Coordinates of N, CA and C in Angstrom, one line a residue:
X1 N -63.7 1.9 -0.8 CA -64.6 1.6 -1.9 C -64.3 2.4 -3.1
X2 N -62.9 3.5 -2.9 CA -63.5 4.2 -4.1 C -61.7 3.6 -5.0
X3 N -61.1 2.2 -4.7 CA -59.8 2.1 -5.1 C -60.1 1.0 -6.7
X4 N -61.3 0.6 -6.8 CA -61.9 -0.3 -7.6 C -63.6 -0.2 -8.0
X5 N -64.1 -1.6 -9.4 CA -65.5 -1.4 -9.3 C -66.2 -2.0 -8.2
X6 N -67.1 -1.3 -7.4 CA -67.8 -1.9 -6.8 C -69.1 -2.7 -6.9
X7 N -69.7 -3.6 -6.2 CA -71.3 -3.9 -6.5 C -72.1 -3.8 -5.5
X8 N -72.8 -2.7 -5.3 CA -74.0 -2.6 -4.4 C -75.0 -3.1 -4.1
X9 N -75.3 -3.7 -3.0 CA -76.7 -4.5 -3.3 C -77.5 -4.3 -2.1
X10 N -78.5 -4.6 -1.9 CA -79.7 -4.4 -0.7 C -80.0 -6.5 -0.3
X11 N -80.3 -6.6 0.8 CA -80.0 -8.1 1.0 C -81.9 -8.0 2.1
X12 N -82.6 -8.6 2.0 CA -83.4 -8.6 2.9 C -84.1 -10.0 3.2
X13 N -84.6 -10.6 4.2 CA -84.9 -11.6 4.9 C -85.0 -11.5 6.3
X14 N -85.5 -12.6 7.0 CA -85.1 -13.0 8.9 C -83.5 -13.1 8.5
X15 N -82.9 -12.0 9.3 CA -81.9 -12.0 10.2 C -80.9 -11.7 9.1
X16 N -81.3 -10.7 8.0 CA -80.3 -10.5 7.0 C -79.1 -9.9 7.4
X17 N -79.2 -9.0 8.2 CA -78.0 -8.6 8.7 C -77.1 -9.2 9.0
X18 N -77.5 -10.8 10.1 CA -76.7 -10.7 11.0 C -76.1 -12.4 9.9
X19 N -77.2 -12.5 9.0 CA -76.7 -14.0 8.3 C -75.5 -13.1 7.2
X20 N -75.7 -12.0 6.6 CA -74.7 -11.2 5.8 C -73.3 -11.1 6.3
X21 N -73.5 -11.0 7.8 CA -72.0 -10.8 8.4 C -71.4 -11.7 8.0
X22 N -72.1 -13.2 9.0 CA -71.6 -14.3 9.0 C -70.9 -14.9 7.5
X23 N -71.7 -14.7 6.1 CA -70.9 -14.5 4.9 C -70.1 -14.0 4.8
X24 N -69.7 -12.7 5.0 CA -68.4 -12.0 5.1 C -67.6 -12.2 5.3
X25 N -67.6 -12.8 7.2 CA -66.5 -13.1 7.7 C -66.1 -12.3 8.8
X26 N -65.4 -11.9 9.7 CA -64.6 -11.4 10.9 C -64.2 -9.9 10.3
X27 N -64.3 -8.9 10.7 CA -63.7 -7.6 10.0 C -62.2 -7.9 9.9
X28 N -61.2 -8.9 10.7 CA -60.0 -9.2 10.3 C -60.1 -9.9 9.4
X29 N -59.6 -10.0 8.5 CA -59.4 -11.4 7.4 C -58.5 -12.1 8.0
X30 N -57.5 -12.1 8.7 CA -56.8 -13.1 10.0 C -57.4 -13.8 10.7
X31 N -58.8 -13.5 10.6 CA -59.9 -14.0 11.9 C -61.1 -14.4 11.5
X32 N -61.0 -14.3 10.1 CA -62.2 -14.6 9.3 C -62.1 -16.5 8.8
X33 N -63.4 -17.1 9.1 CA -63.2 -18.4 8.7 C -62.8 -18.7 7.1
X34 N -62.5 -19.9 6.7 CA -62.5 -20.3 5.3 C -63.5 -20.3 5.2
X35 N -64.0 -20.2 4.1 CA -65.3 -20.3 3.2 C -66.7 -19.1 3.3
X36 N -66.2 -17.8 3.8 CA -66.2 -16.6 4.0 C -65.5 -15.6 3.3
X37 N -66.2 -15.0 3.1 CA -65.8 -14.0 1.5 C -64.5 -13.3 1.9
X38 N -64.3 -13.1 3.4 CA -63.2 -12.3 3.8 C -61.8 -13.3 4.0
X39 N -62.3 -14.4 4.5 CA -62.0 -15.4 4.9 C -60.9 -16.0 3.9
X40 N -61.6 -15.8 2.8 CA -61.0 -16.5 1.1 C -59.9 -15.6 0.3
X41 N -60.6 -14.2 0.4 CA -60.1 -13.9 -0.3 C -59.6 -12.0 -0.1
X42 N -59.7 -11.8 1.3 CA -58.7 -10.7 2.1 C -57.7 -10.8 2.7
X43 N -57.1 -10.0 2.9 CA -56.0 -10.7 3.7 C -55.4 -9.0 4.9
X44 N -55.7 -8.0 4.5 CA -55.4 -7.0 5.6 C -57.0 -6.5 5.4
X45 N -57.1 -5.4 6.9 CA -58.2 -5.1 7.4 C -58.5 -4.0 6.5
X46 N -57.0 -3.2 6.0 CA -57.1 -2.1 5.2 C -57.2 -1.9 3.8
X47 N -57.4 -3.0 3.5 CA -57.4 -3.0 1.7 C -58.8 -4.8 1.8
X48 N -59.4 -4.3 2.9 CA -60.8 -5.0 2.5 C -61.6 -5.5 1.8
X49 N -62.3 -6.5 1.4 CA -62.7 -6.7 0.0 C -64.2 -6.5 -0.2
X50 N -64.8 -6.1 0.8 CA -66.2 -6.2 1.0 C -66.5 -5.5 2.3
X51 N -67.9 -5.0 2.4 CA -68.5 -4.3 3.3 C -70.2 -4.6 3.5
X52 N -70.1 -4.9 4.5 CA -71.8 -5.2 5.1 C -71.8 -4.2 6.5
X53 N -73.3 -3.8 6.4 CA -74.0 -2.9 7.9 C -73.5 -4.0 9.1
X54 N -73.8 -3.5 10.2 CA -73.2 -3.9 11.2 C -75.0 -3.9 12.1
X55 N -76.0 -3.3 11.7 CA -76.4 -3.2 12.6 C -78.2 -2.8 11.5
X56 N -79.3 -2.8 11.7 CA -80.4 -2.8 10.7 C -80.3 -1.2 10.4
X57 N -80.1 -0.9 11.7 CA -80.2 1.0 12.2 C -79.3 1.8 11.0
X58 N -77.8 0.9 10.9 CA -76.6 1.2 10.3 C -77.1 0.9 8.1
X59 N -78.0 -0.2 8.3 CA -78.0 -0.7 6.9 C -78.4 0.3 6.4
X60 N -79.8 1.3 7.2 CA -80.9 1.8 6.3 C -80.0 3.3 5.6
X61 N -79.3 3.5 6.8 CA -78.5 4.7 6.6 C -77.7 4.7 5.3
X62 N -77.3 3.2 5.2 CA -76.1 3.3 4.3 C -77.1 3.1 3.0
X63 N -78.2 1.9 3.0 CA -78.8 2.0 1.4 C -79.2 3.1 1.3
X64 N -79.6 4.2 2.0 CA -79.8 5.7 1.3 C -78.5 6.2 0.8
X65 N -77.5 5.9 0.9 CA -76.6 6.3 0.2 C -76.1 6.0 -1.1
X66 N -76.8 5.3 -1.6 CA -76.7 4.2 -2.9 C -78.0 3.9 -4.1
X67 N -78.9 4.2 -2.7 CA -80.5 3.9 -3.6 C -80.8 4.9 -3.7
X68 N -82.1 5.2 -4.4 CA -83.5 5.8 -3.9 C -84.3 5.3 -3.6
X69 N -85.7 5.4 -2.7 CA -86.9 4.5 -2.2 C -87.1 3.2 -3.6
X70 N -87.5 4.2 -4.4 CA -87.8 3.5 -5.7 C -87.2 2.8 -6.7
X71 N -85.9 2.8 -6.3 CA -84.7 1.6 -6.8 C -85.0 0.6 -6.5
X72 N -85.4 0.5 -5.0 CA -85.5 -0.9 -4.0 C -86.4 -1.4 -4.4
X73 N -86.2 -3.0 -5.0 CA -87.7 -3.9 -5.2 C -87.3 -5.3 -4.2
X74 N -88.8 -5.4 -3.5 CA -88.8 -6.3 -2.6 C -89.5 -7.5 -3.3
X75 N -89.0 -9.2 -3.1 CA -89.3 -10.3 -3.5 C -89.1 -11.0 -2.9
X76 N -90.5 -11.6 -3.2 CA -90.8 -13.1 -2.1 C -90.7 -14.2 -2.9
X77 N -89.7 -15.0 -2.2 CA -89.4 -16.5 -3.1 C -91.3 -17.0 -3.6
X78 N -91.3 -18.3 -4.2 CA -92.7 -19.1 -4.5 C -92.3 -19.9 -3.3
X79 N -91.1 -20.2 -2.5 CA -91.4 -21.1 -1.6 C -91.4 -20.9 -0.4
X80 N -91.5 -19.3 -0.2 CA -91.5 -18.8 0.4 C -92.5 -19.2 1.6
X81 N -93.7 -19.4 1.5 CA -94.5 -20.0 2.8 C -94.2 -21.1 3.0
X82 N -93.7 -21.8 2.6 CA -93.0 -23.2 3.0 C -92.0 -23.6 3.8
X83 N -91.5 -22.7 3.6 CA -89.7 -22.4 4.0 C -89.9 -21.8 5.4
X84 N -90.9 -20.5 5.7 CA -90.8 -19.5 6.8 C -92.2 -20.1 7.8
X85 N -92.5 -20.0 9.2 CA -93.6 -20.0 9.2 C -94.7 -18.6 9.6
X86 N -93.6 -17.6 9.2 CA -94.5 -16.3 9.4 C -94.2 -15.5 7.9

């Protein structure tokens, strides 16, 4: 992370984590689908193009590395009750 600019971001919803992966892609980029960020546009495991938590336990650890409490703003779509049923 430290060989270029990076962009940091905090992702939240049902199942952010594990829908974040699935964006990503495969930690190989050999193994990673098309249309997957790793997928498209990595090609070794060691010059990676992106990084997501692996685990909710793992996320909170890492946005303390990046945020403060008071960086983080939480938002709920307008269609939000429509869309979810809780």
């Amino acid at each position: 992370m430290n060989s270029g600019p990076i962009c940091a971001m905090v992702w939240e919803g049902r199942d952010a984590v594990k829908t974040g992966r699935v964006l990503l892609g495969a930690t190989n980029p050999a193994a990673s689908a098309p249309g997957t960020i790793r997928g498209d546009f990595a090609i070794d495991v060691g010059r990676n193009v992106c990084h997501g938590s692996d685990s909710v336990e793992n996320a909170k650890k890492e946005i303390a590395l990046w945020f403060k409490p008071e960086e983080l703003v939480s938002w709920k779509q307008a269609s939000h009750n429509w869309v979810y049923e809780k």
